[in-house]
CSV table of C-alpha atoms in Angstrom, one decimal:
chain,number,residue,atom,x,y,z
A,33,MET,CA,0.1,0.1,0.0
A,34,MET,CA,1.4,3.4,-0.8
A,35,MET,CA,1.0,5.8,2.1
A,36,THR,CA,-0.9,8.9,1.4
A,37,VAL,CA,1.8,11.0,2.7
A,38,ARG,CA,3.8,10.2,-0.3
A,39,ASN,CA,1.6,12.6,-2.2
A,40,ILE,CA,2.6,15.6,0.1
A,41,LEU,CA,4.3,18.3,-1.7
A,42,GLN,CA,7.6,19.0,-0.2
A,43,ILE,CA,8.9,22.6,-0.3
A,44,LEU,CA,12.5,23.1,0.8
A,45,LEU,CA,13.3,26.8,1.3
A,46,LEU,CA,16.7,28.1,1.9
A,47,LEU,CA,16.4,31.4,3.3
A,48,VAL,CA,18.8,34.2,4.1
A,49,ALA,CA,21.7,33.5,6.8
A,50,CYS,CA,19.2,34.2,9.7
A,51,TRP,CA,17.1,31.2,9.2
A,52,PRO,CA,18.2,27.6,8.8
A,53,VAL,CA,16.6,25.2,6.2
A,54,TYR,CA,13.0,24.2,7.0
A,55,SER,CA,10.5,22.0,5.4
A,56,TYR,CA,6.8,22.9,4.8
A,57,ALA,CA,4.6,20.0,3.5
A,58,ALA,CA,1.9,22.1,1.9
A,59,ASP,CA,-0.8,19.7,0.9
A,60,ASN,CA,-1.4,18.4,4.4
A,61,GLN,CA,-0.1,21.4,6.1
A,62,LEU,CA,2.7,19.9,8.0
A,63,TYR,CA,6.0,21.7,8.9
A,64,PHE,CA,9.4,20.6,10.1
A,65,VAL,CA,12.1,23.1,11.6
A,66,ALA,CA,15.3,22.8,13.4
A,67,ARG,CA,17.3,25.4,15.3
A,68,GLN,CA,20.4,25.5,17.5
A,69,ALA,CA,19.8,27.3,20.7
A,70,PRO,CA,20.7,27.3,24.5
A,71,ALA,CA,19.5,24.4,26.4
A,72,GLY,CA,17.7,26.8,28.8
A,73,SER,CA,15.2,29.3,28.1
A,74,ILE,CA,15.7,33.0,28.2
A,75,THR,CA,17.2,33.4,31.6
A,76,ALA,CA,20.8,32.5,32.8
A,77,PRO,CA,20.3,28.7,33.6
A,78,GLY,CA,21.4,26.5,30.6
A,79,GLN,CA,22.7,29.5,28.5
A,80,SER,CA,26.1,27.9,28.3
A,81,SER,CA,25.0,24.8,26.7
A,82,GLN,CA,23.8,24.6,23.1
A,83,VAL,CA,21.5,22.0,21.7
A,84,VAL,CA,19.4,21.5,18.5
A,85,TYR,CA,15.6,21.8,18.8
A,86,LEU,CA,13.4,20.0,16.2
A,87,ARG,CA,9.8,20.6,15.9
A,88,TRP,CA,7.0,19.5,13.6
A,89,ASP,CA,3.4,19.4,13.6
A,90,PRO,CA,0.4,19.9,11.2
A,91,VAL,CA,-0.5,23.4,10.6
A,92,GLU,CA,-4.1,22.6,10.7
A,93,GLY,CA,-6.1,19.5,10.4
A,94,GLN,CA,-4.9,15.9,11.1
A,95,LEU,CA,-2.5,13.5,9.7
A,96,PRO,CA,-3.4,10.8,7.2
A,97,PRO,CA,-4.9,7.7,9.1
A,98,ASP,CA,-2.1,5.3,7.8
A,99,VAL,CA,0.6,7.4,9.5
A,100,ASP,CA,1.2,5.5,12.7
A,101,ALA,CA,4.7,7.2,13.9
A,102,PHE,CA,7.3,9.7,13.0
A,103,ARG,CA,11.0,8.6,12.6
A,104,LEU,CA,13.7,11.3,12.9
A,105,LEU,CA,17.1,10.6,11.3
A,106,ARG,CA,20.3,12.6,11.9
A,107,ASN,CA,23.0,12.2,9.2
A,108,GLY,CA,21.0,9.1,7.8
A,109,GLY,CA,20.6,7.3,11.0
A,110,PRO,CA,17.7,7.1,13.5
A,111,VAL,CA,18.0,9.5,16.5
A,112,THR,CA,16.2,7.1,19.0
A,113,GLN,CA,15.6,3.4,19.2
A,114,ALA,CA,11.9,3.8,19.1
A,115,ASP,CA,9.8,5.8,16.8
A,116,PHE,CA,7.7,8.8,17.9
A,117,PRO,CA,4.0,7.6,18.1
A,118,VAL,CA,1.5,9.9,16.4
A,119,ARG,CA,-1.6,9.3,18.6
A,120,GLN,CA,0.0,8.9,22.0
A,121,ILE,CA,1.3,11.3,24.6
A,122,MET,CA,3.8,10.8,27.4
A,123,SER,CA,3.0,9.5,30.9
A,124,VAL,CA,2.7,11.8,33.9
A,125,SER,CA,6.1,10.7,35.1
A,126,GLU,CA,7.7,11.3,31.6
A,127,ILE,CA,6.1,14.8,31.4
A,128,ASP,CA,7.4,15.6,35.0
A,129,ALA,CA,10.9,14.5,33.9
A,130,LEU,CA,11.0,16.9,31.0
A,131,TYR,CA,10.9,19.9,33.5
A,132,LYS,CA,13.6,18.5,35.6
A,133,GLY,CA,17.1,20.4,35.9
A,134,GLU,CA,18.2,23.9,36.4
A,135,GLU,CA,17.9,24.7,32.7
A,136,GLN,CA,14.2,23.9,32.8
A,137,LEU,CA,13.3,26.0,35.9
A,138,ARG,CA,12.1,29.0,34.0
A,139,ARG,CA,9.8,26.9,31.6
A,140,LYS,CA,8.4,25.1,34.8
A,141,LEU,CA,7.5,28.1,36.6
A,142,GLU,CA,5.8,29.5,33.4
A,143,VAL,CA,3.8,26.3,32.7
A,144,ILE,CA,2.8,26.0,36.4
A,145,THR,CA,1.6,29.8,36.1
A,146,ARG,CA,-0.4,29.1,33.1
A,147,LEU,CA,-2.0,25.9,34.3
A,148,ASN,CA,-3.0,27.6,37.5
A,149,GLU,CA,-4.8,30.5,35.7
A,150,LEU,CA,-6.4,28.0,33.3
A,151,ALA,CA,-7.7,25.9,36.3
A,152,ALA,CA,-8.7,29.0,38.2
A,153,ALA,CA,-10.9,30.2,35.2
A,154,SER,CA,-12.6,26.9,34.9
A,155,GLY,CA,-12.9,26.3,38.7
A,156,ALA,CA,-10.9,23.3,38.7
A,157,ALA,CA,-8.6,22.3,41.5
A,158,PHE,CA,-4.8,22.7,40.9
A,159,SER,CA,-1.6,22.0,42.7
A,160,ALA,CA,1.8,22.9,41.4
A,161,ALA,CA,3.1,19.7,43.0
A,162,ASN,CA,0.9,17.8,40.6
A,163,PHE,CA,1.2,20.0,37.5
A,164,ALA,CA,2.3,17.2,35.3
A,165,SER,CA,-0.9,15.2,35.9
A,166,TYR,CA,-3.0,18.3,35.1
A,167,LEU,CA,-1.1,18.9,32.0
A,168,HIS,CA,-1.4,15.3,31.0
A,169,GLY,CA,-5.1,15.5,31.0
A,170,LEU,CA,-5.0,18.6,28.8
A,171,LEU,CA,-3.0,16.8,26.1
A,172,ASP,CA,-4.6,13.3,26.3
A,173,PRO,CA,-7.3,13.0,23.7
A,174,THR,CA,-8.6,9.9,25.6
A,175,ASP,CA,-9.2,11.9,28.7
A,176,THR,CA,-12.9,13.2,27.7
A,177,ASP,CA,-13.2,15.5,30.8
A,178,ASN,CA,-10.1,17.4,30.6
A,179,TYR,CA,-8.8,17.2,27.0
A,180,ASN,CA,-8.3,20.5,25.5
A,181,ALA,CA,-7.4,20.4,21.8
A,182,TYR,CA,-7.0,24.1,21.3
A,183,TRP,CA,-4.7,24.4,24.5
A,184,ALA,CA,-2.6,21.5,23.5
A,185,PHE,CA,-1.8,23.1,20.0
A,186,LEU,CA,-1.2,26.5,21.4
A,187,GLY,CA,0.8,25.2,24.4
A,188,SER,CA,3.1,23.2,22.0
A,189,ARG,CA,3.8,26.4,20.2
A,190,THR,CA,5.0,28.3,23.2
A,191,ASP,CA,6.5,25.5,25.3
A,192,ILE,CA,8.8,23.0,23.6
A,193,ASN,CA,8.2,20.6,26.4
A,194,ILE,CA,4.5,20.6,25.8
A,195,ALA,CA,5.4,19.6,22.2
A,196,ARG,CA,7.8,17.0,23.4
A,197,ALA,CA,5.1,15.5,25.6
A,198,ARG,CA,2.9,15.1,22.5
A,199,TYR,CA,5.8,13.6,20.4
A,200,ARG,CA,6.0,16.7,18.1
A,201,ALA,CA,9.5,17.7,19.2
A,202,TRP,CA,12.8,16.4,20.1
A,203,ILE,CA,16.0,17.9,21.6
A,204,ASP,CA,19.3,16.8,20.3
A,205,THR,CA,21.7,17.3,23.2
A,206,THR,CA,24.6,15.6,21.3
A,207,PRO,CA,24.5,16.9,17.6
A,208,GLY,CA,28.1,16.5,16.9
A,209,THR,CA,29.8,19.1,15.1
A,210,GLY,CA,30.0,20.9,11.8
A,211,THR,CA,26.6,20.7,9.6
A,212,VAL,CA,24.1,18.2,10.7
A,213,GLU,CA,21.2,17.0,8.5
A,214,TYR,CA,17.9,15.9,9.7
A,215,GLU,CA,15.1,14.0,8.1
A,216,LEU,CA,11.7,13.5,9.4
A,217,GLN,CA,9.7,10.4,8.2
A,218,ALA,CA,6.2,9.1,8.4
A,219,VAL,CA,5.9,5.4,9.2
A,220,ASN,CA,3.1,2.8,8.7
A,221,ASN,CA,3.7,0.1,11.4
A,222,THR,CA,1.6,-2.4,9.5
A,223,THR,CA,3.5,-2.5,6.2
A,224,GLY,CA,6.8,-0.9,7.5
A,225,ALA,CA,6.5,1.6,4.6
A,226,THR,CA,8.0,5.1,5.3
A,227,ALA,CA,7.8,8.5,3.5
A,228,THR,CA,10.0,11.7,4.0
A,229,LEU,CA,8.0,14.6,5.4
A,230,GLY,CA,10.9,17.1,5.6
A,231,ARG,CA,14.5,17.7,5.9
A,232,ALA,CA,16.4,20.3,7.8
A,233,ARG,CA,20.0,21.3,7.9
A,234,VAL,CA,21.8,23.1,10.9
A,235,ASP,CA,25.3,24.5,10.7
A,236,LEU,CA,26.5,24.2,14.3
A,237,ASN,CA,29.3,26.7,13.7
A,238,ALA,CA,27.0,29.5,12.0
A,239,SER,CA,25.1,32.1,14.1
A,240,ASN,CA,21.5,32.0,13.3
A,241,SER,CA,19.7,35.2,14.5
A,242,LEU,CA,15.9,35.1,14.6
A,243,LEU,CA,14.1,37.6,12.5
A,244,GLY,CA,12.2,40.1,14.6
A,245,ALA,CA,9.6,42.8,14.0
A,246,THR,CA,10.2,45.4,11.4
A,247,ASN,CA,9.0,48.3,13.5
A,248,LEU,CA,7.3,49.2,16.8
A,249,VAL,CA,5.2,52.5,16.9
A,250,GLN,CA,2.8,54.0,19.3
A,251,VAL,CA,-0.7,54.9,17.6
A,252,LEU,CA,-3.7,56.8,18.7
A,253,ASN,CA,-7.2,55.2,18.3
A,254,SER,CA,-8.8,58.7,17.5
A,255,ASP,CA,-6.3,59.0,14.4
A,256,THR,CA,-7.6,55.5,12.9
A,257,ARG,CA,-11.1,55.3,14.1
A,258,CYS,CA,-13.5,57.5,12.2
A,259,ASP,CA,-16.4,56.6,14.5
A,260,ARG,CA,-14.4,57.5,17.6
A,261,PRO,CA,-13.0,61.0,16.7
A,262,GLU,CA,-13.0,62.4,20.3
A,263,ASP,CA,-9.4,62.5,21.7
A,264,ALA,CA,-10.6,61.5,25.1
A,265,LYS,CA,-10.8,57.9,24.0
A,266,ASP,CA,-7.0,57.9,23.8
A,267,HIS,CA,-6.6,59.2,27.4
A,268,TYR,CA,-4.5,57.2,29.8
A,269,THR,CA,-4.0,54.2,27.4
A,270,VAL,CA,-1.2,53.1,25.3
A,271,ALA,CA,-1.7,51.5,22.0
A,272,LEU,CA,1.2,49.9,20.1
A,273,ASN,CA,1.5,48.6,16.4
A,274,TRP,CA,4.2,46.5,14.8
A,275,ASN,CA,4.8,44.4,11.7
A,276,SER,CA,5.9,40.9,11.8
A,277,PRO,CA,8.9,39.6,9.6
A,278,GLY,CA,7.9,39.6,5.9
A,279,GLU,CA,4.9,41.8,6.5
A,280,SER,CA,5.4,45.2,4.6
A,281,THR,CA,3.1,47.1,2.3
A,282,GLU,CA,6.0,48.2,0.4
A,283,SER,CA,8.0,45.1,-0.1
A,284,PRO,CA,6.4,42.0,1.4
A,285,ASN,CA,8.7,38.9,1.7
A,286,ILE,CA,6.8,35.6,1.5
A,287,SER,CA,9.7,33.5,2.7
A,288,ASP,CA,10.2,35.5,5.7
A,289,ARG,CA,6.6,35.6,6.5
A,290,ILE,CA,6.2,31.8,6.1
A,291,ALA,CA,9.4,31.0,8.2
A,292,ALA,CA,8.2,33.5,11.2
A,293,GLN,CA,4.8,31.7,11.4
A,294,PHE,CA,6.8,28.5,12.3
A,295,TYR,CA,9.8,29.8,14.2
A,296,ILE,CA,8.3,32.7,16.2
A,297,SER,CA,5.9,31.3,18.9
A,298,GLY,CA,5.1,34.9,20.2
A,299,LEU,CA,6.6,38.2,21.8
A,300,ASP,CA,7.1,39.8,25.0
A,301,LEU,CA,7.1,43.5,25.7
A,302,TYR,CA,9.2,45.4,28.3
A,303,ARG,CA,9.4,49.1,29.2
A,304,SER,CA,11.9,51.2,31.2
A,305,SER,CA,11.0,51.6,34.9
A,306,GLU,CA,11.8,55.3,34.9
A,307,ASN,CA,10.7,58.2,32.8
A,308,LEU,CA,12.9,59.4,30.1
A,309,ASP,CA,14.1,63.2,29.9
A,310,PRO,CA,12.0,65.3,27.5
A,311,ASP,CA,15.3,65.8,25.4
A,312,ILE,CA,15.7,62.1,24.6
A,313,ALA,CA,14.3,61.5,21.0
A,314,THR,CA,15.3,57.9,20.6
A,315,ALA,CA,14.7,54.9,22.9
A,316,PRO,CA,17.9,54.0,24.7
A,317,PRO,CA,19.2,50.6,22.9
A,318,ARG,CA,18.6,47.5,24.9
A,319,ASP,CA,19.5,43.9,23.8
A,320,ILE,CA,16.9,42.1,25.8
A,321,ALA,CA,18.0,38.7,24.7
A,322,SER,CA,21.6,39.4,26.2
A,323,LEU,CA,20.3,41.1,29.4
A,324,ALA,CA,17.9,38.2,30.0
A,325,ALA,CA,20.5,35.6,29.4
A,326,THR,CA,22.2,36.7,32.7
A,327,ALA,CA,19.2,37.3,34.7
A,328,ILE,CA,16.9,35.2,37.0
A,329,SER,CA,13.1,34.8,36.7
A,330,ASP,CA,10.4,35.6,39.1
A,331,SER,CA,7.9,33.1,40.4
A,332,ARG,CA,5.9,33.4,37.0
A,333,GLY,CA,9.0,32.7,34.9
A,334,ASN,CA,9.4,36.5,33.9
A,335,PRO,CA,12.8,37.5,33.6
A,336,GLN,CA,14.0,40.2,36.1
A,337,ILE,CA,16.0,42.7,34.3
A,338,ALA,CA,17.5,45.9,36.1
A,339,GLY,CA,15.9,49.1,34.7
A,340,LEU,CA,13.2,47.3,32.9
A,341,GLU,CA,9.6,45.8,33.7
A,342,ASN,CA,7.6,43.2,32.0
A,343,VAL,CA,4.5,44.6,30.3
A,344,ASN,CA,2.5,41.5,29.3
A,345,LEU,CA,1.4,38.9,31.9
A,346,SER,CA,1.5,36.2,29.3
A,347,LEU,CA,3.1,35.6,26.0
A,348,VAL,CA,1.6,37.9,23.3
A,349,VAL,CA,0.9,35.7,20.2
A,350,ASP,CA,-0.6,38.5,17.9
A,351,PRO,CA,1.9,38.7,14.9
A,352,GLY,CA,1.2,42.3,14.0
A,353,SER,CA,-0.4,44.1,11.1
A,354,THR,CA,0.4,46.3,8.2
A,355,ASN,CA,-2.3,48.9,8.9
A,356,ASP,CA,-2.4,51.5,11.7
A,357,GLU,CA,-4.8,49.6,13.8
A,358,PRO,CA,-3.5,48.9,17.4
A,359,THR,CA,-2.1,45.5,18.0
A,360,TRP,CA,-1.6,45.9,21.6
A,361,LEU,CA,-3.7,48.0,23.9
A,362,GLU,CA,-2.8,48.9,27.5
A,363,ALA,CA,-5.8,50.1,29.3
A,364,ARG,CA,-5.9,52.7,32.0
A,365,ASP,CA,-6.3,50.3,35.0
A,366,LEU,CA,-3.1,48.3,33.9
A,367,LEU,CA,-1.1,51.5,33.4
A,368,LYS,CA,-2.3,52.9,36.8
A,369,ARG,CA,-1.5,49.5,38.6
A,370,ALA,CA,2.1,49.8,37.0
A,371,GLY,CA,2.5,53.3,38.4
A,372,LEU,CA,2.3,55.2,35.1
A,373,LYS,CA,0.4,58.5,34.8
A,374,PRO,CA,-0.6,60.6,31.9
A,375,GLY,CA,2.5,62.5,30.4
A,376,ASP,CA,4.9,59.7,31.5
A,377,ARG,CA,7.5,59.0,28.8
A,378,ARG,CA,8.8,55.5,28.8
A,379,ALA,CA,10.9,53.3,26.2
A,380,TYR,CA,9.0,50.3,25.3
A,381,TYR,CA,10.9,47.2,23.9
A,382,ARG,CA,9.4,44.2,21.8
A,383,VAL,CA,11.3,41.1,21.5
A,384,PRO,CA,10.3,37.8,19.8
A,385,ARG,CA,10.4,34.4,21.3
A,386,ASP,CA,11.1,31.4,19.1
A,387,PHE,CA,9.8,27.9,19.4
A,388,THR,CA,12.9,26.9,21.5
A,389,GLY,CA,11.8,29.5,24.1
A,390,ASN,CA,14.6,31.9,23.4
A,391,TYR,CA,14.7,35.6,22.5
A,392,GLY,CA,15.5,37.3,19.1
A,393,PRO,CA,16.5,40.9,18.3
A,394,THR,CA,14.9,43.8,20.1
A,395,VAL,CA,12.9,46.8,18.6
A,396,ALA,CA,12.4,49.9,20.6
A,397,THR,CA,10.2,53.1,20.7
A,398,ILE,CA,9.4,55.9,22.9
A,399,VAL,CA,5.8,56.0,24.4
A,400,GLU,CA,4.2,59.0,25.9
A,401,VAL,CA,1.1,58.0,27.8
A,402,PRO,CA,-1.6,60.3,26.4
A,403,SER,CA,-3.0,63.1,28.5
A,404,MET,CA,-6.0,64.5,26.5
A,405,THR,CA,-8.4,65.8,29.1
A,406,ARG,CA,-6.8,69.2,29.2
A,407,PRO,CA,-8.4,71.9,27.2
A,408,PRO,CA,-6.6,72.9,24.0
């Protein structure tokens, strides 16, 4: 029997130096990406050790029914003795083990925070000590009481360990040296037939920088909404807009846009903890990735960086837009809680987070909290 996955159109795109090779199976909407990055996530623990992250998943829909497992090859040989089952997840103890070790601490704090908030919203009981059991229920399709398909998919994009628990990712801790070639295969257990789903090549000696946003600007709702012309609508709120890689009205880049969809899982926003002097016209440069790499995290898993404060409580997944509509809106109650007042001038920083859980380049702008209740 010929596997239906053999009919998948494979597109191999070799992008500019800041992107490795990745595969995108268009007909059945499956992608396969690989990237070298620190073993840890964002903060100091694990930054000194480099590993290769491999990630695959359908973009939408389901895999063909005759695909029973995934097989991952490195330089022509299998990376594990057993294949990755398509319709199973790891056990509770295996999920718990994924978050063991100092380099996994930030990921563990973040996932516990997310699970606790999810449980509170639904009125379910939650214990940090049993987070792996709660997570298992969300990921297990056979758990009819707790399974959450949407959360499992989104969680896999923002936490590599959740993808690993679903057998949709693997971390190569011993990739070797030089250039490493990976191949993802589909396996039919009945016939033993295999089909290549994608290939990826990683140069372990090259520096692969993540593509970030092309801009970050403050916008006013009263300037973009003809049905809300009064300036008071903007008073004491901060609205931001940005473009994701490849999104440009002047020169859109389809390769960057597709790659960003698979490599970037979301973004974080930071701002200066103190006001800027009126004569400062440009936001002071900050390399958030480098600063976070020497920092520790708080109980939520957020990096603690001197002179900066985290703006978003959870990962922002909006990729941006090419128009002037606000992509991010910070309402009065949030600004007041953070100690900001109308007229305050702060530097805001946007930094993308990739599927490995690490940061890319920073984009900055100066934001003045609108004060529009004064007479002209």
